[in-house]
Amino acid sequence: MDTRSASRQGLKIDGQRLYHTLGELGQIGSYVDEETGLSGVNRLALSAADKQGRNQVVTWMRALGLSVTVDRIGNVYGRRAGVRDDLPPVMIGSHIDSVPTAGRFDGCLGVLGGLEIVQTLNANDVHTLRPLTVAFFTDEEGCRFGTDMLGSAVATGRIALDEAYRLRDANGCVLVDELRGTGFLGAADERLTPPHAYLECHIEQGPVLRSRGVDIGVVSGVQAISWHELTITGKSAHAGTTPMYLRADAGVAAARINLKLREMISSGQFGNEMRATMGAIAPNPGLVNIVPGKVRATVDLRNPSDPHMKDAEAAIIAFYQTVEECEHVSIRWRQSARTDSVKFDDSVARRIANGATALGLSHEPITSGAGHDAQEMSRLCKTAMVFVPGEYDGISHNPREYSTMEQCARGVDVLMAVALELADES
Ligand code: GLV
Ligand code: MN
Ligand code: MN
């Protein structure tokens, strides 16, 4: 048994094996994407494909000798014993659920990277002082039940378990029933005992690292996120006979809100880094010759500045009322997700930067544009993330999402170096 740091120096994961495993998991829920003609991944949270993916990852965890625990929100923890097994573990994690139009890397790199690290330690007979836990959290994407980072938010106390259980998808399916259906309604307490540290390796999902030729992003934090779900109700009517002045067109109301978001961005009033998206616009009945009587729409706001985010939220909410008055519609909206910006732990970020340097890799600090389980975990323990570049402008939430084997392996190598350091802290 070797617990000396020296033995870990130069330890590298097997990039080919990692890439192969990413490919295998990517087969589960695969489909042919109409737009790109490429093979994409659809493992929407708690779907049949997610269940299959979960079972596969648990099988891999057990094969590596991890002891597996499932909590009451379906988060899964695979634990590798430490020499001092009473000490809080170093946790490595992410998610394996996906948006319905995903690639193979989002979330999976963090989880399968964690398993690759365990396999490397097992093969080299390396034993850490603290236990190492590899986690995957339930419904990080939020596409199905409306709120993102759900499992990690419940594990860290931001969302109550009973509130999570009551969430419904667009077809009225209740989360707790769907969780039970997957066989992952576990018995373990959902409130996580703080680990010693939490680490997550993820694709950047953006163009910055690749365009700058940088190997590793040292993630300094995550921007604020605000999601609204809107139901706009007007009056369905005949497109040919209904005079314009008598219309209550829910489609026009949605379009006005969407354009307002663009105006808010170009105004510069909410900082230069605000982002806004109306990602879902579903008119009803959605037919060529009928004024839409109802539209279901969503608004996604992002901003690295919390004060700017608050101002932007206030502005768009006030505009909903303006649209109600001008377009003779009613707008019901609810906040489906909301997180403030998060700053990661400087000391862990420094270790990531140093780890990259030691491996001869270039690195830069970067703020995450996407939400991650790490931002929830940062409430419990010192936390930071490693980003790896993506090809094709870092496109993500799309089947074209692609990082090379080398890019993935470098990120996980850095993560392993930092995990080993932290796991040896007494
Ligand atoms: C998660 O992927 C998000 O940032 O929407
Ligand atoms: Mn992700
Ligand atoms: Mn994602």
CSV table of C-alpha atoms and ligand atoms in Angstrom, one decimal:
chain,number,residue,atom,x,y,z
A,1,MET,CA,0.0,0.0,0.0
A,2,ASP,CA,1.4,3.4,-1.0
A,3,THR,CA,0.2,6.6,0.5
A,4,ARG,CA,3.3,8.7,-0.3
A,5,SER,CA,2.8,11.7,-2.6
A,6,ALA,CA,5.9,10.9,-4.4
A,7,SER,CA,4.4,7.7,-5.9
A,8,ARG,CA,1.7,9.8,-7.5
A,9,GLN,CA,3.9,12.1,-9.4
A,10,GLY,CA,3.7,11.5,-13.1
A,11,LEU,CA,0.6,9.3,-12.6
A,12,LYS,CA,-1.6,9.6,-15.7
A,13,ILE,CA,-5.0,8.3,-16.6
A,14,ASP,CA,-5.6,6.2,-19.7
A,15,GLY,CA,-7.1,8.6,-22.2
A,16,GLN,CA,-8.1,6.0,-24.6
A,17,ARG,CA,-9.9,4.0,-22.0
A,18,LEU,CA,-11.7,7.2,-20.8
A,19,TYR,CA,-12.7,8.0,-24.3
A,20,HIS,CA,-13.9,4.5,-24.9
A,21,THR,CA,-16.1,4.7,-21.8
A,22,LEU,CA,-17.5,8.0,-22.9
A,23,GLY,CA,-18.4,6.4,-26.2
A,24,GLU,CA,-20.1,3.5,-24.5
A,25,LEU,CA,-22.3,5.7,-22.3
A,26,GLY,CA,-23.0,7.9,-25.3
A,27,GLN,CA,-24.6,4.9,-27.0
A,28,ILE,CA,-27.3,4.9,-24.4
A,29,GLY,CA,-30.1,7.2,-25.5
A,30,SER,CA,-28.4,7.8,-28.9
A,31,TYR,CA,-30.5,9.0,-31.7
A,32,VAL,CA,-30.0,10.5,-35.2
A,33,ASP,CA,-30.3,14.2,-35.1
A,34,GLU,CA,-32.5,15.6,-37.9
A,35,GLU,CA,-30.8,19.0,-38.1
A,36,THR,CA,-27.2,17.7,-38.2
A,37,GLY,CA,-27.6,14.1,-39.3
A,38,LEU,CA,-25.2,13.2,-36.5
A,39,SER,CA,-25.7,10.8,-33.7
A,40,GLY,CA,-26.8,12.7,-30.6
A,41,VAL,CA,-27.7,11.7,-27.1
A,42,ASN,CA,-31.1,12.0,-25.4
A,43,ARG,CA,-30.9,10.9,-21.7
A,44,LEU,CA,-33.5,13.3,-20.3
A,45,ALA,CA,-33.6,13.0,-16.5
A,46,LEU,CA,-35.4,10.0,-15.2
A,47,SER,CA,-36.4,8.7,-18.6
A,48,ALA,CA,-35.9,5.1,-19.7
A,49,ALA,CA,-32.5,6.1,-21.2
A,50,ASP,CA,-31.4,7.8,-18.1
A,51,LYS,CA,-32.3,4.7,-16.1
A,52,GLN,CA,-30.2,2.6,-18.5
A,53,GLY,CA,-27.3,5.1,-18.2
A,54,ARG,CA,-27.5,5.1,-14.4
A,55,ASN,CA,-27.5,1.3,-14.3
A,56,GLN,CA,-24.5,1.2,-16.6
A,57,VAL,CA,-22.5,3.7,-14.4
A,58,VAL,CA,-23.4,1.8,-11.2
A,59,THR,CA,-22.2,-1.4,-12.8
A,60,TRP,CA,-18.9,0.3,-13.6
A,61,MET,CA,-18.7,1.7,-10.1
A,62,ARG,CA,-19.2,-1.7,-8.5
A,63,ALA,CA,-16.7,-3.3,-10.9
A,64,LEU,CA,-14.1,-0.8,-9.6
A,65,GLY,CA,-14.8,-1.9,-6.0
A,66,LEU,CA,-16.7,1.3,-5.1
A,67,SER,CA,-19.4,1.0,-2.5
A,68,VAL,CA,-22.5,2.6,-4.0
A,69,THR,CA,-25.1,4.6,-2.1
A,70,VAL,CA,-28.3,6.1,-3.6
A,71,ASP,CA,-30.0,8.9,-1.8
A,72,ARG,CA,-33.7,9.9,-1.6
A,73,ILE,CA,-33.4,12.2,-4.6
A,74,GLY,CA,-31.6,9.6,-6.7
A,75,ASN,CA,-28.1,11.0,-6.4
A,76,VAL,CA,-25.5,8.2,-6.6
A,77,TYR,CA,-22.3,8.1,-4.7
A,78,GLY,CA,-19.5,5.5,-5.3
A,79,ARG,CA,-17.0,5.5,-2.4
A,80,ARG,CA,-13.4,4.3,-2.5
A,81,ALA,CA,-12.1,3.7,1.1
A,82,GLY,CA,-9.4,5.8,2.5
A,83,VAL,CA,-6.6,4.8,4.8
A,84,ARG,CA,-8.3,7.0,7.4
A,85,ASP,CA,-11.8,6.1,6.4
A,86,ASP,CA,-13.4,8.1,9.1
A,87,LEU,CA,-12.3,11.4,7.4
A,88,PRO,CA,-14.6,13.2,5.0
A,89,PRO,CA,-13.9,12.2,1.4
A,90,VAL,CA,-12.8,14.2,-1.5
A,91,MET,CA,-15.7,14.1,-3.9
A,92,ILE,CA,-15.5,14.1,-7.7
A,93,GLY,CA,-18.7,14.5,-9.6
A,94,SER,CA,-21.1,15.8,-12.2
A,95,HIS,CA,-24.2,14.4,-14.0
A,96,ILE,CA,-25.1,11.8,-16.7
A,97,ASP,CA,-28.6,13.1,-17.5
A,98,SER,CA,-28.7,15.2,-20.7
A,99,VAL,CA,-30.7,17.7,-22.7
A,100,PRO,CA,-32.7,16.0,-25.4
A,101,THR,CA,-30.2,17.1,-28.1
A,102,ALA,CA,-26.9,16.4,-26.4
A,103,GLY,CA,-23.4,15.2,-27.3
A,104,ARG,CA,-21.4,12.7,-25.3
A,105,PHE,CA,-19.4,14.9,-23.0
A,106,ASP,CA,-21.6,17.3,-21.0
A,107,GLY,CA,-21.5,16.0,-17.4
A,108,CYS,CA,-20.3,12.5,-18.5
A,109,LEU,CA,-16.7,13.7,-18.6
A,110,GLY,CA,-16.8,14.6,-14.9
A,111,VAL,CA,-18.4,11.3,-13.8
A,112,LEU,CA,-16.5,9.0,-16.1
A,113,GLY,CA,-13.3,11.0,-15.5
A,114,GLY,CA,-13.8,10.3,-11.8
A,115,LEU,CA,-14.2,6.5,-12.5
A,116,GLU,CA,-11.1,6.6,-14.7
A,117,ILE,CA,-9.2,8.2,-11.8
A,118,VAL,CA,-10.3,5.4,-9.5
A,119,GLN,CA,-9.3,2.8,-12.1
A,120,THR,CA,-5.8,4.4,-12.4
A,121,LEU,CA,-5.4,4.4,-8.6
A,122,ASN,CA,-6.5,0.8,-8.3
A,123,ALA,CA,-4.1,-0.3,-11.1
A,124,ASN,CA,-1.2,1.5,-9.4
A,125,ASP,CA,-2.1,0.4,-5.9
A,126,VAL,CA,-2.3,4.0,-4.7
A,127,HIS,CA,-4.3,4.5,-1.5
A,128,THR,CA,-5.3,7.9,-0.4
A,129,LEU,CA,-5.6,9.1,3.2
A,130,ARG,CA,-9.1,10.2,2.8
A,131,PRO,CA,-11.8,8.3,0.9
A,132,LEU,CA,-12.6,9.3,-2.7
A,133,THR,CA,-16.2,9.5,-3.8
A,134,VAL,CA,-17.4,9.7,-7.4
A,135,ALA,CA,-20.9,11.2,-7.6
A,136,PHE,CA,-23.5,11.7,-10.2
A,137,PHE,CA,-26.4,14.0,-9.4
A,138,THR,CA,-30.0,13.8,-10.5
A,139,ASP,CA,-31.4,16.1,-13.2
A,140,GLU,CA,-28.6,18.6,-13.6
A,141,GLU,CA,-30.0,19.9,-16.9
A,142,GLY,CA,-33.5,21.0,-15.7
A,143,CYS,CA,-35.0,20.5,-19.1
A,144,ARG,CA,-37.7,18.1,-18.0
A,145,PHE,CA,-38.8,19.2,-14.6
A,146,GLY,CA,-38.0,22.9,-15.1
A,147,THR,CA,-35.2,23.5,-12.5
A,148,ASP,CA,-31.5,22.8,-13.0
A,149,MET,CA,-29.0,21.3,-10.7
A,150,LEU,CA,-31.9,19.6,-8.9
A,151,GLY,CA,-30.1,16.7,-7.2
A,152,SER,CA,-27.1,18.7,-6.0
A,153,ALA,CA,-29.5,21.5,-4.9
A,154,VAL,CA,-31.4,19.1,-2.7
A,155,ALA,CA,-28.3,17.4,-1.4
A,156,THR,CA,-27.0,20.8,-0.3
A,157,GLY,CA,-30.2,22.2,1.1
A,158,ARG,CA,-31.2,24.9,-1.5
A,159,ILE,CA,-34.3,22.9,-2.6
A,160,ALA,CA,-36.4,20.9,-0.1
A,161,LEU,CA,-36.9,17.2,-0.9
A,162,ASP,CA,-40.7,17.4,-0.8
A,163,GLU,CA,-40.7,20.4,-3.1
A,164,ALA,CA,-38.5,18.4,-5.6
A,165,TYR,CA,-40.7,15.4,-5.3
A,166,ARG,CA,-43.8,17.5,-6.4
A,167,LEU,CA,-42.2,18.8,-9.6
A,168,ARG,CA,-44.0,17.8,-12.8
A,169,ASP,CA,-42.9,17.6,-16.4
A,170,ALA,CA,-44.8,19.0,-19.3
A,171,ASN,CA,-46.9,15.8,-19.5
A,172,GLY,CA,-47.9,16.1,-15.8
A,173,CYS,CA,-45.6,13.2,-14.7
A,174,VAL,CA,-44.6,13.7,-11.1
A,175,LEU,CA,-40.9,13.6,-10.3
A,176,VAL,CA,-41.1,11.2,-7.3
A,177,ASP,CA,-43.1,8.7,-9.4
A,178,GLU,CA,-40.6,8.9,-12.2
A,179,LEU,CA,-37.7,8.5,-9.8
A,180,ARG,CA,-39.3,5.4,-8.3
A,181,GLY,CA,-39.8,4.1,-11.9
A,182,THR,CA,-36.0,4.3,-12.6
A,183,GLY,CA,-35.3,2.2,-9.4
A,184,PHE,CA,-33.2,5.0,-8.1
A,185,LEU,CA,-35.5,6.2,-5.3
A,186,GLY,CA,-32.8,5.4,-2.7
A,187,ALA,CA,-33.0,5.3,1.1
A,188,ALA,CA,-29.9,7.4,2.0
A,189,ASP,CA,-30.4,10.8,3.6
A,190,GLU,CA,-30.4,13.3,0.8
A,191,ARG,CA,-28.6,16.0,2.9
A,192,LEU,CA,-25.0,15.4,2.2
A,193,THR,CA,-22.4,15.4,5.0
A,194,PRO,CA,-19.9,18.0,3.9
A,195,PRO,CA,-17.0,16.4,2.0
A,196,HIS,CA,-13.5,17.6,2.4
A,197,ALA,CA,-13.5,19.1,-1.1
A,198,TYR,CA,-15.5,18.8,-4.3
A,199,LEU,CA,-13.9,18.8,-7.8
A,200,GLU,CA,-15.6,18.7,-11.2
A,201,CYS,CA,-14.1,18.4,-14.7
A,202,HIS,CA,-16.3,19.6,-17.5
A,203,ILE,CA,-16.2,20.7,-21.1
A,204,GLU,CA,-16.2,24.5,-21.4
A,205,GLN,CA,-19.3,24.5,-23.6
A,206,GLY,CA,-18.0,27.7,-25.2
A,207,PRO,CA,-15.3,28.9,-27.6
A,208,VAL,CA,-12.9,30.7,-25.3
A,209,LEU,CA,-10.2,28.1,-24.4
A,210,ARG,CA,-10.1,26.6,-27.9
A,211,SER,CA,-9.8,30.0,-29.6
A,212,ARG,CA,-7.0,31.0,-27.2
A,213,GLY,CA,-5.1,27.7,-27.6
A,214,VAL,CA,-5.3,27.0,-23.9
A,215,ASP,CA,-5.3,23.5,-22.5
A,216,ILE,CA,-7.0,24.0,-19.2
A,217,GLY,CA,-9.6,26.4,-17.8
A,218,VAL,CA,-9.3,27.1,-14.1
A,219,VAL,CA,-12.9,27.9,-13.3
A,220,SER,CA,-13.1,30.9,-10.9
A,221,GLY,CA,-16.9,30.7,-10.6
A,222,VAL,CA,-20.3,30.5,-12.2
A,223,GLN,CA,-22.6,33.3,-13.3
A,224,ALA,CA,-26.1,34.0,-12.0
A,225,ILE,CA,-29.0,32.1,-13.7
A,226,SER,CA,-32.7,33.1,-13.7
A,227,TRP,CA,-35.4,31.0,-15.5
A,228,HIS,CA,-39.0,32.0,-16.0
A,229,GLU,CA,-41.8,29.9,-17.3
A,230,LEU,CA,-44.5,31.9,-19.0
A,231,THR,CA,-48.1,31.1,-19.9
A,232,ILE,CA,-49.5,33.8,-22.1
A,233,THR,CA,-53.2,33.7,-22.7
A,234,GLY,CA,-55.0,35.6,-25.4
A,235,LYS,CA,-57.9,34.7,-27.6
A,236,SER,CA,-57.8,32.1,-30.3
A,237,ALA,CA,-59.6,33.4,-33.4
A,238,HIS,CA,-59.9,33.0,-37.2
A,239,ALA,CA,-56.9,34.5,-39.0
A,240,GLY,CA,-58.9,35.8,-42.0
A,241,THR,CA,-62.0,37.2,-40.3
A,242,THR,CA,-60.8,38.7,-37.1
A,243,PRO,CA,-60.0,42.4,-37.4
A,244,MET,CA,-56.6,43.3,-36.1
A,245,TYR,CA,-58.0,45.7,-33.5
A,246,LEU,CA,-60.0,42.8,-31.9
A,247,ARG,CA,-57.1,40.4,-31.5
A,248,ALA,CA,-55.5,39.2,-28.3
A,249,ASP,CA,-52.5,37.4,-30.0
A,250,ALA,CA,-50.4,35.4,-27.5
A,251,GLY,CA,-47.9,34.8,-30.3
A,252,VAL,CA,-47.3,38.6,-30.7
A,253,ALA,CA,-47.0,39.0,-27.0
A,254,ALA,CA,-44.3,36.3,-26.8
A,255,ALA,CA,-42.4,37.9,-29.8
A,256,ARG,CA,-42.5,41.3,-28.1
A,257,ILE,CA,-40.9,39.8,-24.9
A,258,ASN,CA,-38.3,38.0,-26.9
A,259,LEU,CA,-37.3,41.2,-28.7
A,260,LYS,CA,-37.3,43.1,-25.5
A,261,LEU,CA,-34.6,40.8,-24.2
A,262,ARG,CA,-32.5,41.7,-27.2
A,263,GLU,CA,-33.1,45.4,-26.6
A,264,MET,CA,-32.1,45.0,-22.9
A,265,ILE,CA,-28.8,43.4,-24.1
A,266,SER,CA,-28.0,46.1,-26.6
A,267,SER,CA,-28.8,48.8,-24.1
A,268,GLY,CA,-25.7,47.8,-22.1
A,269,GLN,CA,-27.8,48.8,-19.0
A,270,PHE,CA,-27.3,45.3,-17.5
A,271,GLY,CA,-23.6,45.0,-18.1
A,272,ASN,CA,-21.8,43.8,-21.2
A,273,GLU,CA,-22.0,40.1,-20.3
A,274,MET,CA,-25.8,39.6,-19.9
A,275,ARG,CA,-27.3,36.8,-21.9
A,276,ALA,CA,-30.9,36.2,-22.6
A,277,THR,CA,-32.8,33.4,-24.4
A,278,MET,CA,-36.4,32.6,-25.1
A,279,GLY,CA,-35.6,28.9,-25.7
A,280,ALA,CA,-39.2,27.5,-25.8
A,281,ILE,CA,-42.0,29.2,-27.6
A,282,ALA,CA,-45.0,26.9,-28.1
A,283,PRO,CA,-48.1,28.4,-29.6
A,284,ASN,CA,-51.5,26.8,-29.2
A,285,PRO,CA,-53.2,25.6,-31.4
A,286,GLY,CA,-50.1,26.4,-33.6
A,287,LEU,CA,-51.9,26.4,-36.9
A,288,VAL,CA,-51.5,28.5,-40.0
A,289,ASN,CA,-54.9,30.2,-40.0
A,290,ILE,CA,-55.5,30.6,-36.3
A,291,VAL,CA,-54.5,33.5,-34.0
A,292,PRO,CA,-52.6,31.8,-31.2
A,293,GLY,CA,-54.7,31.8,-28.1
A,294,LYS,CA,-52.0,30.5,-25.8
A,295,VAL,CA,-48.3,30.4,-25.8
A,296,ARG,CA,-46.0,28.6,-23.4
A,297,ALA,CA,-42.6,30.2,-23.3
A,298,THR,CA,-39.5,30.3,-21.3
A,299,VAL,CA,-36.9,33.0,-20.4
A,300,ASP,CA,-33.3,32.2,-19.5
A,301,LEU,CA,-31.3,35.1,-18.1
A,302,ARG,CA,-27.6,34.9,-17.2
A,303,ASN,CA,-25.3,37.5,-15.8
A,304,PRO,CA,-22.0,37.3,-13.9
A,305,SER,CA,-23.1,40.4,-11.9
A,306,ASP,CA,-25.8,39.8,-9.2
A,307,PRO,CA,-26.9,43.4,-9.1
A,308,HIS,CA,-27.2,43.5,-12.9
A,309,MET,CA,-29.2,40.3,-12.8
A,310,LYS,CA,-31.6,41.7,-10.3
A,311,ASP,CA,-32.1,44.8,-12.4
A,312,ALA,CA,-32.7,42.7,-15.5
A,313,GLU,CA,-35.2,40.5,-13.8
A,314,ALA,CA,-37.1,43.6,-12.5
A,315,ALA,CA,-37.1,45.1,-16.1
A,316,ILE,CA,-38.4,42.0,-17.8
A,317,ILE,CA,-41.1,41.4,-15.2
A,318,ALA,CA,-42.3,45.0,-15.6
A,319,PHE,CA,-42.4,44.5,-19.3
A,320,TYR,CA,-44.6,41.4,-18.9
A,321,GLN,CA,-47.2,43.8,-17.5
A,322,THR,CA,-46.7,46.3,-20.3
A,323,VAL,CA,-47.3,43.5,-22.8
A,324,GLU,CA,-50.4,42.4,-21.0
A,325,GLU,CA,-51.9,45.9,-21.3
A,326,CYS,CA,-50.8,46.6,-25.0
A,327,GLU,CA,-51.7,43.1,-26.4
A,328,HIS,CA,-54.8,42.4,-24.3
A,329,VAL,CA,-53.4,39.1,-23.0
A,330,SER,CA,-52.8,37.8,-19.5
A,331,ILE,CA,-49.3,36.6,-18.6
A,332,ARG,CA,-48.8,34.1,-15.8
A,333,TRP,CA,-45.2,33.5,-15.0
A,334,ARG,CA,-43.2,31.6,-12.4
A,335,GLN,CA,-39.6,31.5,-11.4
A,336,SER,CA,-38.6,27.9,-12.2
A,337,ALA,CA,-34.9,28.3,-11.3
A,338,ARG,CA,-32.7,31.0,-9.7
A,339,THR,CA,-29.1,30.9,-8.6
A,340,ASP,CA,-26.8,33.8,-7.7
A,341,SER,CA,-23.3,34.0,-9.0
A,342,VAL,CA,-20.8,31.7,-7.3
A,343,LYS,CA,-17.2,32.1,-6.6
A,344,PHE,CA,-15.1,29.0,-6.2
A,345,ASP,CA,-12.4,28.4,-3.6
A,346,ASP,CA,-9.1,30.3,-4.5
A,347,SER,CA,-6.9,27.7,-2.8
A,348,VAL,CA,-8.4,24.8,-4.9
A,349,ALA,CA,-8.2,27.0,-8.1
A,350,ARG,CA,-4.5,27.6,-7.3
A,351,ARG,CA,-3.9,23.9,-7.0
A,352,ILE,CA,-5.6,23.3,-10.4
A,353,ALA,CA,-3.4,26.0,-12.0
A,354,ASN,CA,-0.3,24.5,-10.3
A,355,GLY,CA,-1.3,21.0,-11.3
A,356,ALA,CA,-1.7,22.1,-14.9
A,357,THR,CA,1.7,23.8,-14.9
A,358,ALA,CA,3.3,20.7,-13.4
A,359,LEU,CA,1.9,18.6,-16.3
A,360,GLY,CA,3.2,21.1,-18.8
A,361,LEU,CA,-0.2,22.4,-19.7
A,362,SER,CA,-1.3,25.9,-20.4
A,363,HIS,CA,-4.1,27.3,-18.3
A,364,GLU,CA,-6.2,30.4,-17.8
A,365,PRO,CA,-8.9,31.5,-15.3
A,366,ILE,CA,-12.4,31.4,-16.7
A,367,THR,CA,-15.9,32.1,-15.5
A,368,SER,CA,-18.5,29.4,-16.3
A,369,GLY,CA,-21.4,30.5,-18.5
A,370,ALA,CA,-23.2,27.2,-17.8
A,371,GLY,CA,-24.7,26.0,-14.5
A,372,HIS,CA,-22.9,23.1,-12.8
A,373,ASP,CA,-23.4,20.8,-9.7
A,374,ALA,CA,-20.1,22.3,-8.4
A,375,GLN,CA,-21.9,25.6,-7.7
A,376,GLU,CA,-24.3,23.8,-5.4
A,377,MET,CA,-21.5,21.9,-3.7
A,378,SER,CA,-19.5,25.0,-3.1
A,379,ARG,CA,-22.0,25.8,-0.3
A,380,LEU,CA,-20.8,22.7,1.6
A,381,CYS,CA,-17.0,22.5,1.0
A,382,LYS,CA,-14.1,24.0,-0.9
A,383,THR,CA,-14.8,23.5,-4.5
A,384,ALA,CA,-13.4,24.3,-7.9
A,385,MET,CA,-13.7,23.1,-11.5
A,386,VAL,CA,-11.5,22.2,-14.4
A,387,PHE,CA,-12.6,23.1,-17.9
A,388,VAL,CA,-11.4,21.5,-21.1
A,389,PRO,CA,-11.7,23.1,-24.5
A,390,GLY,CA,-14.3,22.1,-27.1
A,391,GLU,CA,-14.0,22.0,-30.9
A,392,TYR,CA,-16.4,23.8,-33.3
A,393,ASP,CA,-16.6,26.9,-31.2
A,394,GLY,CA,-17.2,24.8,-28.1
A,395,ILE,CA,-20.8,24.1,-29.3
A,396,SER,CA,-22.7,22.2,-26.6
A,397,HIS,CA,-26.3,21.0,-25.9
A,398,ASN,CA,-25.9,19.8,-29.5
A,399,PRO,CA,-24.7,16.5,-31.1
A,400,ARG,CA,-21.8,18.4,-32.6
A,401,GLU,CA,-20.4,18.8,-29.1
A,402,TYR,CA,-16.8,17.5,-29.3
A,403,SER,CA,-13.6,17.5,-27.3
A,404,THR,CA,-10.7,15.4,-28.4
A,405,MET,CA,-9.3,12.5,-26.4
A,406,GLU,CA,-6.2,14.5,-25.5
A,407,GLN,CA,-8.3,17.5,-24.3
A,408,CYS,CA,-10.4,15.2,-22.1
A,409,ALA,CA,-7.4,13.3,-20.8
A,410,ARG,CA,-5.5,16.5,-19.9
A,411,GLY,CA,-8.5,17.8,-17.8
A,412,VAL,CA,-8.8,14.5,-15.9
A,413,ASP,CA,-5.1,14.3,-15.3
A,414,VAL,CA,-5.1,17.7,-13.7
A,415,LEU,CA,-8.2,16.7,-11.7
A,416,MET,CA,-6.5,13.6,-10.5
A,417,ALA,CA,-3.4,15.5,-9.4
A,418,VAL,CA,-5.5,17.9,-7.4
A,419,ALA,CA,-7.7,15.1,-6.0
A,420,LEU,CA,-4.7,13.2,-4.8
A,421,GLU,CA,-3.2,16.3,-3.0
A,422,LEU,CA,-6.5,17.0,-1.3
A,423,ALA,CA,-7.1,13.4,-0.4
A,424,ASP,CA,-3.8,13.3,1.4
A,425,GLU,CA,-4.6,16.3,3.6
A,426,SER,CA,-5.1,15.2,7.2
B,1,GLV,C1,-26.9,23.7,-17.8
B,1,GLV,O1,-26.3,23.1,-18.7
B,1,GLV,C2,-27.2,25.1,-18.1
B,1,GLV,O2,-26.3,26.0,-17.8
B,1,GLV,O3,-28.3,25.4,-18.6
B,2,MN,MN,-23.2,19.8,-17.6
B,3,MN,MN,-25.7,20.8,-20.0
